[in-house]
Tab-separated table of C-alpha atoms and ligand atoms in Angstrom:
chain	number	residue	atom	x	y	z
A	1	UNK	CA	152.443	111.366	171.163
A	2	UNK	CA	149.843	109.237	169.425
A	3	UNK	CA	151.207	106.311	167.534
A	4	UNK	CA	151.319	106.734	163.747
A	5	UNK	CA	149.829	103.919	161.725
A	6	UNK	CA	151.023	103.185	158.177
A	7	UNK	CA	149.191	104.599	155.159
A	8	UNK	CA	147.842	102.165	152.556
A	9	UNK	CA	150.622	100.484	150.605
A	10	UNK	CA	150.510	101.846	147.066
A	11	UNK	CA	152.341	101.166	143.847
A	12	UNK	CA	155.518	103.018	143.022
A	13	UNK	CA	156.587	104.170	139.560
A	14	UNK	CA	153.363	103.257	137.758
A	15	UNK	CA	151.420	105.663	135.522
A	16	UNK	CA	148.437	105.468	133.186
A	17	UNK	CA	150.628	106.086	130.124
A	18	UNK	CA	153.128	103.469	131.316
A	19	UNK	CA	150.352	100.869	131.662
A	20	UNK	CA	148.920	101.900	128.263
A	21	UNK	CA	152.320	101.253	126.650
A	22	UNK	CA	152.987	98.024	128.531
A	23	UNK	CA	149.598	96.403	127.892
A	24	UNK	CA	148.537	98.038	124.601
A	25	UNK	CA	145.619	100.063	126.012
A	26	UNK	CA	144.460	103.391	124.652
A	27	UNK	CA	144.669	106.304	127.148
A	28	UNK	CA	141.790	108.783	127.021
A	29	UNK	CA	142.136	111.831	129.290
A	30	UNK	CA	145.103	113.197	131.242
A	31	UNK	CA	147.985	110.975	132.371
A	32	UNK	CA	148.602	110.478	136.080
A	33	UNK	CA	150.245	108.206	138.656
A	34	UNK	CA	148.495	104.934	139.510
A	35	UNK	CA	148.903	104.088	143.216
A	36	UNK	CA	146.319	101.328	143.576
A	37	UNK	CA	144.440	98.811	141.502
A	38	UNK	CA	141.014	98.307	142.972
A	39	UNK	CA	137.285	98.120	142.811
A	40	UNK	CA	134.918	101.054	142.420
A	41	UNK	CA	133.720	100.815	146.007
A	42	UNK	CA	137.255	100.910	147.412
A	43	UNK	CA	137.305	104.251	149.143
A	44	UNK	CA	138.826	104.290	152.575
A	45	UNK	CA	140.942	107.142	153.878
A	46	UNK	CA	144.257	107.768	152.244
A	47	UNK	CA	143.410	105.962	149.039
A	48	UNK	CA	143.905	108.067	145.935
A	49	UNK	CA	144.952	107.427	142.347
A	50	UNK	CA	143.023	104.164	142.142
A	51	UNK	CA	142.681	102.480	138.773
A	52	UNK	CA	139.296	100.808	138.887
A	53	UNK	CA	137.410	98.930	136.182
A	54	UNK	CA	134.060	99.077	134.448
A	55	UNK	CA	132.722	95.834	132.973
A	56	UNK	CA	129.103	96.874	132.365
A	57	UNK	CA	127.345	100.159	131.563
A	58	UNK	CA	125.417	100.025	134.848
A	59	UNK	CA	128.662	100.516	136.779
A	60	UNK	CA	129.361	103.823	135.013
A	61	UNK	CA	127.152	105.840	137.379
A	62	UNK	CA	128.825	104.343	140.437
A	63	UNK	CA	132.217	105.168	138.994
A	64	UNK	CA	131.153	108.699	138.021
A	65	UNK	CA	130.092	109.334	141.634
A	66	UNK	CA	133.151	107.668	143.167
A	67	UNK	CA	136.214	109.728	144.104
A	68	UNK	CA	138.321	107.615	141.766
A	69	UNK	CA	139.923	109.284	138.798
A	70	UNK	CA	140.710	106.364	136.516
A	71	UNK	CA	139.018	103.295	135.139
A	72	UNK	CA	139.888	100.529	132.765
A	73	UNK	CA	136.947	100.240	130.369
A	74	UNK	CA	135.976	97.951	127.526
A	75	UNK	CA	135.799	99.659	124.136
A	76	UNK	CA	132.116	98.775	123.600
A	77	UNK	CA	131.123	100.959	126.591
A	78	UNK	CA	133.023	104.039	125.416
A	79	UNK	CA	130.516	106.763	124.478
A	80	UNK	CA	130.523	110.556	124.350
A	81	UNK	CA	128.652	110.666	127.652
A	82	UNK	CA	131.563	109.278	129.699
A	83	UNK	CA	132.351	111.653	132.597
A	84	UNK	CA	135.005	114.072	131.313
A	85	UNK	CA	136.693	114.596	134.698
A	86	UNK	CA	138.061	111.027	134.674
A	87	UNK	CA	140.813	109.302	132.714
A	88	UNK	CA	140.221	106.042	130.908
A	89	UNK	CA	142.354	103.134	129.784
A	90	UNK	CA	140.482	101.444	126.961
A	91	UNK	CA	140.909	97.711	126.393
A	92	UNK	CA	139.131	95.456	123.901
A	93	UNK	CA	137.487	93.148	126.441
A	94	UNK	CA	137.646	91.671	129.968
A	95	UNK	CA	138.578	94.831	131.858
A	96	UNK	CA	138.373	93.031	135.219
A	97	UNK	CA	140.727	90.254	134.125
A	98	UNK	CA	143.220	92.796	132.772
A	99	UNK	CA	143.157	94.614	136.099
A	100	UNK	CA	143.927	91.444	138.044
A	101	UNK	CA	146.660	90.562	135.538
A	102	UNK	CA	148.273	93.979	136.037
A	103	UNK	CA	148.033	93.515	139.803
A	104	UNK	CA	149.665	90.070	139.640
A	105	UNK	CA	152.416	91.410	137.332
A	106	UNK	CA	153.085	94.381	139.642
A	107	UNK	CA	153.441	92.018	142.632
A	108	UNK	CA	155.942	89.898	140.664
A	109	UNK	CA	157.851	93.069	139.769
A	110	UNK	CA	157.999	94.210	143.413
A	111	UNK	CA	156.229	97.496	142.681
A	112	UNK	CA	154.290	97.830	145.951
A	113	UNK	CA	155.330	99.788	149.036
A	114	UNK	CA	155.746	97.824	152.262
A	115	UNK	CA	155.544	98.569	155.957
A	116	UNK	CA	158.860	99.912	157.322
A	117	UNK	CA	160.504	97.270	159.507
A	118	UNK	CA	160.853	98.228	163.175
A	119	UNK	CA	161.155	96.325	166.439
A	120	UNK	CA	161.035	98.413	169.608
A	121	UNK	CA	163.690	97.292	172.125
A	122	UNK	CA	160.930	96.737	174.714
A	123	UNK	CA	159.069	94.218	172.516
A	124	UNK	CA	159.048	90.678	173.951
A	125	UNK	CA	159.166	88.101	171.175
A	126	UNK	CA	159.201	84.388	172.066
A	127	UNK	CA	162.139	82.635	170.353
A	128	UNK	CA	159.795	80.275	168.523
A	129	UNK	CA	157.770	83.114	166.955
A	130	UNK	CA	158.394	83.867	163.270
A	131	UNK	CA	158.614	87.579	162.544
A	132	UNK	CA	159.114	88.164	158.819
A	133	UNK	CA	160.512	91.225	157.024
A	134	UNK	CA	158.535	94.481	156.993
A	135	UNK	CA	156.923	93.953	160.385
A	136	UNK	CA	156.525	96.730	162.964
A	137	UNK	CA	156.477	95.853	166.659
A	138	UNK	CA	155.725	98.843	168.870
A	139	UNK	CA	156.751	99.503	172.473
A	140	UNK	CA	155.812	96.872	175.053
A	141	UNK	CA	154.321	94.486	172.525
A	142	UNK	CA	154.312	90.795	173.411
A	143	UNK	CA	154.484	88.063	170.777
A	144	UNK	CA	154.010	84.574	172.228
A	145	UNK	CA	155.202	81.120	171.158
A	146	UNK	CA	154.747	80.006	167.549
A	147	UNK	CA	153.090	83.211	166.433
A	148	UNK	CA	153.691	83.965	162.738
A	149	UNK	CA	153.750	87.592	161.625
A	150	UNK	CA	153.817	87.922	157.833
A	151	UNK	CA	155.203	90.996	156.041
A	152	UNK	CA	153.198	94.243	156.355
A	153	UNK	CA	151.987	93.461	159.862
A	154	UNK	CA	151.975	96.405	162.270
A	155	UNK	CA	151.520	95.699	165.983
A	156	UNK	CA	150.837	98.813	168.037
A	157	UNK	CA	152.017	99.709	171.518
A	158	UNK	CA	151.201	97.333	174.327
A	159	UNK	CA	149.402	94.804	172.155
A	160	UNK	CA	149.667	91.108	172.914
A	161	UNK	CA	149.471	88.276	170.368
A	162	UNK	CA	148.992	84.881	172.019
A	163	UNK	CA	150.420	81.515	170.992
A	164	UNK	CA	149.955	80.009	167.536
A	165	UNK	CA	148.200	82.980	165.977
A	166	UNK	CA	148.993	84.051	162.416
A	167	UNK	CA	148.716	87.653	161.291
A	168	UNK	CA	149.050	88.937	157.738
A	169	UNK	CA	148.590	85.675	155.862
A	170	UNK	CA	147.150	86.064	152.386
A	171	UNK	CA	143.423	86.597	152.266
A	172	UNK	CA	141.403	84.314	150.051
A	173	UNK	CA	140.442	85.769	146.706
A	174	UNK	CA	140.231	83.692	143.554
A	175	UNK	CA	139.514	84.987	140.104
A	176	UNK	CA	139.579	83.684	136.544
A	177	UNK	CA	142.392	85.492	134.776
A	178	UNK	CA	142.393	84.673	131.072
A	179	UNK	CA	141.133	81.138	131.538
A	180	UNK	CA	143.063	80.194	134.677
A	181	UNK	CA	141.637	80.170	138.191
A	182	UNK	CA	144.172	82.242	140.139
A	183	UNK	CA	144.679	82.954	143.819
A	184	UNK	CA	145.118	86.718	143.857
A	185	UNK	CA	148.228	87.909	145.745
A	186	UNK	CA	147.469	90.364	148.547
A	187	UNK	CA	149.553	93.531	148.811
A	188	UNK	CA	148.040	94.987	151.971
A	189	UNK	CA	148.716	94.212	155.585
A	190	UNK	CA	147.320	94.047	159.089
A	191	UNK	CA	147.240	96.910	161.572
A	192	UNK	CA	146.751	95.936	165.192
A	193	UNK	CA	146.442	99.242	167.001
A	194	UNK	CA	147.514	99.851	170.602
A	195	UNK	CA	146.306	97.905	173.623
A	196	UNK	CA	144.814	95.036	171.612
A	197	UNK	CA	144.848	91.370	172.591
A	198	UNK	CA	144.673	88.590	170.032
A	199	UNK	CA	143.976	85.153	171.530
A	200	UNK	CA	145.563	81.834	170.619
A	201	UNK	CA	145.287	80.162	167.218
A	202	UNK	CA	143.505	83.101	165.631
A	203	UNK	CA	144.170	84.082	162.005
A	204	UNK	CA	143.931	87.643	160.720
A	205	UNK	CA	144.420	87.903	156.956
A	206	UNK	CA	146.058	90.870	155.262
A	207	UNK	CA	144.210	93.361	153.064
A	208	UNK	CA	143.925	92.886	149.325
A	209	UNK	CA	144.766	95.958	147.216
A	210	UNK	CA	147.402	97.572	149.447
A	211	UNK	CA	144.864	98.189	152.176
A	212	UNK	CA	144.823	96.951	155.763
A	213	UNK	CA	142.765	94.616	157.844
A	214	UNK	CA	142.450	96.604	161.047
A	215	UNK	CA	141.905	95.858	164.720
A	216	UNK	CA	141.415	99.191	166.454
A	217	UNK	CA	142.688	100.309	169.845
A	218	UNK	CA	141.613	98.329	172.872
A	219	UNK	CA	139.780	95.624	170.929
A	220	UNK	CA	139.975	92.025	172.105
A	221	UNK	CA	139.945	89.029	169.792
A	222	UNK	CA	139.514	85.644	171.439
A	223	UNK	CA	140.921	82.192	170.532
A	224	UNK	CA	140.294	80.365	167.249
A	225	UNK	CA	138.833	83.321	165.371
A	226	UNK	CA	139.135	83.995	161.650
A	227	UNK	CA	139.272	87.656	160.651
A	228	UNK	CA	139.237	87.942	156.864
A	229	UNK	CA	140.852	90.485	154.554
A	230	UNK	CA	139.938	94.159	154.982
A	231	UNK	CA	137.769	93.610	158.057
A	232	UNK	CA	137.728	96.614	160.383
A	233	UNK	CA	137.215	95.843	164.074
A	234	UNK	CA	136.250	98.937	166.096
A	235	UNK	CA	137.815	100.386	169.227
A	236	UNK	CA	137.171	98.275	172.320
A	237	UNK	CA	135.118	95.725	170.372
A	238	UNK	CA	135.160	92.091	171.511
A	239	UNK	CA	135.226	89.189	169.064
A	240	UNK	CA	134.593	86.002	171.023
A	241	UNK	CA	135.859	82.456	170.419
A	242	UNK	CA	135.411	80.711	167.068
A	243	UNK	CA	134.003	83.802	165.352
A	244	UNK	CA	134.180	84.111	161.588
A	245	UNK	CA	134.415	87.735	160.523
A	246	UNK	CA	134.245	87.738	156.726
A	247	UNK	CA	135.994	90.049	154.269
A	248	UNK	CA	135.438	93.831	154.470
A	249	UNK	CA	133.132	93.473	157.476
A	250	UNK	CA	133.015	96.563	159.708
A	251	UNK	CA	132.456	96.125	163.439
A	252	UNK	CA	131.625	99.284	165.382
A	253	UNK	CA	133.285	100.460	168.574
A	254	UNK	CA	132.420	98.576	171.710
A	255	UNK	CA	130.450	95.933	169.810
A	256	UNK	CA	130.233	92.376	171.156
A	257	UNK	CA	130.479	89.532	168.621
A	258	UNK	CA	129.330	86.381	170.405
A	259	UNK	CA	130.960	82.930	170.293
A	260	UNK	CA	130.763	81.157	166.974
A	261	UNK	CA	128.909	83.976	165.217
A	262	UNK	CA	129.605	84.124	161.486
A	263	UNK	CA	128.945	86.688	158.790
A	264	UNK	CA	128.662	87.344	155.105
A	265	UNK	CA	131.251	89.700	153.651
A	266	UNK	CA	130.769	93.490	153.859
A	267	UNK	CA	128.265	93.325	156.724
A	268	UNK	CA	128.342	96.407	158.973
A	269	UNK	CA	127.766	95.923	162.704
A	270	UNK	CA	127.006	99.204	164.491
A	271	UNK	CA	128.640	100.618	167.605
A	272	UNK	CA	127.826	98.731	170.819
A	273	UNK	CA	125.744	96.149	168.971
A	274	UNK	CA	125.455	92.797	170.746
A	275	UNK	CA	125.608	89.736	168.488
A	276	UNK	CA	124.432	86.532	170.149
A	277	UNK	CA	126.119	83.136	170.171
A	278	UNK	CA	126.095	81.368	166.834
A	279	UNK	CA	124.392	84.223	164.983
A	280	UNK	CA	124.523	84.191	161.181
A	281	UNK	CA	124.897	87.785	160.029
A	282	UNK	CA	123.536	88.235	156.521
A	283	UNK	CA	122.779	91.968	156.679
A	284	UNK	CA	123.808	95.107	158.556
A	285	UNK	CA	123.021	95.369	162.258
A	286	UNK	CA	122.341	98.855	163.686
A	287	UNK	CA	124.121	100.388	166.662
A	288	UNK	CA	123.040	99.110	170.090
A	289	UNK	CA	120.993	96.298	168.530
A	290	UNK	CA	120.797	92.918	170.210
A	291	UNK	CA	120.761	90.466	167.313
A	292	UNK	CA	120.882	86.688	167.125
A	293	UNK	CA	119.592	83.704	165.180
A	294	UNK	CA	120.123	82.388	161.661
A	295	UNK	CA	119.705	84.678	159.869
A	296	UNK	CA	120.339	87.135	162.679
A	297	UNK	CA	117.500	89.557	163.392
A	298	UNK	CA	117.254	92.533	165.712
A	299	UNK	CA	115.437	91.259	168.802
A	300	UNK	CA	116.192	93.963	171.328
A	301	UNK	CA	118.583	96.698	172.316
A	302	UNK	CA	121.775	96.837	174.348
A	303	UNK	CA	123.524	99.630	176.206
A	304	UNK	CA	127.226	100.301	175.781
A	305	UNK	CA	127.616	98.728	179.239
A	306	UNK	CA	125.983	95.634	177.623
A	307	UNK	CA	122.885	95.817	179.807
A	308	UNK	CA	119.629	95.082	177.958
A	309	UNK	CA	117.552	98.190	177.228
A	310	UNK	CA	113.802	98.605	177.223
A	311	UNK	CA	112.995	101.053	174.458
A	312	UNK	CA	109.647	102.799	174.986
A	313	UNK	CA	108.454	105.441	172.513
A	314	UNK	CA	111.933	105.649	171.002
A	315	UNK	CA	113.645	106.298	174.335
A	316	UNK	CA	115.547	104.192	176.827
A	317	UNK	CA	117.338	104.722	180.120
A	318	UNK	CA	119.831	102.041	181.124
A	319	UNK	CA	118.921	100.537	184.485
A	320	UNK	CA	122.567	99.743	185.154
A	321	UNK	CA	124.684	102.740	184.046
A	322	UNK	CA	121.998	105.406	183.638
A	323	UNK	CA	122.850	106.185	180.002
A	324	UNK	CA	119.960	107.759	178.099
A	325	UNK	CA	119.366	106.748	174.501
A	326	UNK	CA	116.977	107.962	171.852
A	327	UNK	CA	115.998	106.797	168.364
A	328	UNK	CA	117.219	109.178	165.687
A	329	UNK	CA	115.566	109.829	162.336
A	330	UNK	CA	117.386	106.849	160.797
A	331	UNK	CA	115.713	104.674	163.454
A	332	UNK	CA	119.045	104.092	165.152
A	333	UNK	CA	119.516	104.254	168.876
A	334	UNK	CA	122.021	106.915	169.934
A	335	UNK	CA	123.137	108.380	173.246
A	336	UNK	CA	121.186	111.523	174.108
A	337	UNK	CA	124.395	113.556	174.507
A	338	UNK	CA	125.738	112.602	171.032
B	1	ZN	ZN1	124.257	100.951	180.497
């Protein structure tokens, strides 16, 4: 049976009307449960009942098109043209700061769900490792010396965390909240799926708003890497030594992230892309692209077997594994049989 990974860690016992009463907001629209505080673009699977915020009229369209049902909005932006299928909490000003204040308060009040604690009897944990509460260690996992696993870390079957690595530490997010620069507490976690290796002295931060930083099945992370909050590392991807994978970066399946390559946040690296040593990723890299330099640019194409491809008239045949690839209408290289 496939291993079940935890759902995002939502709030419990919080509603729009409850927040309206507690903080003196006006509720416009139907009441409902609030499971997450978050940003408009937060929209991964399993995330519903998100209270988002609108701090400028230009964000209203994005919110209207988002799947989210609720937003905190400043009174000056309330007009008759607000989408009627959403609920609104109306505050006088600083909707974003109120949202972070509510998040900080809810953390202090222990209102967030956590990962269910579990250690499979076959897990091998070195006596010097620190495994905190609310950690899941699946069958045949191996946790080496001096590893620290913070709460809400899930390690899937057969995965191996090497010495001195830290998983689930707080990601780095600072925000002015009513005049004070605050480090925002993180309520998410880290999911390391099955068959993953994490090298020595690597840090993988936990997700921010109840969501997970994720390393998917069969991926390999080398030594001395930093994987920031809400990054998503694809199946069988390789992240090589001293890499810096910034927040909310997505790395496709089978991609290769070369030594010392660094990125801006939210960059998307396509499936089987090959990122060269020391690359500085400032924008998205398509699937199968060979990209390097600062800033990194697409300079060629790579097969999923990592052989270099010669693309002629939008087509390529790998000289090593025989795979046939073709450019699709989005100018991305895809396997002919996909
Ligand atoms: Zn190939």
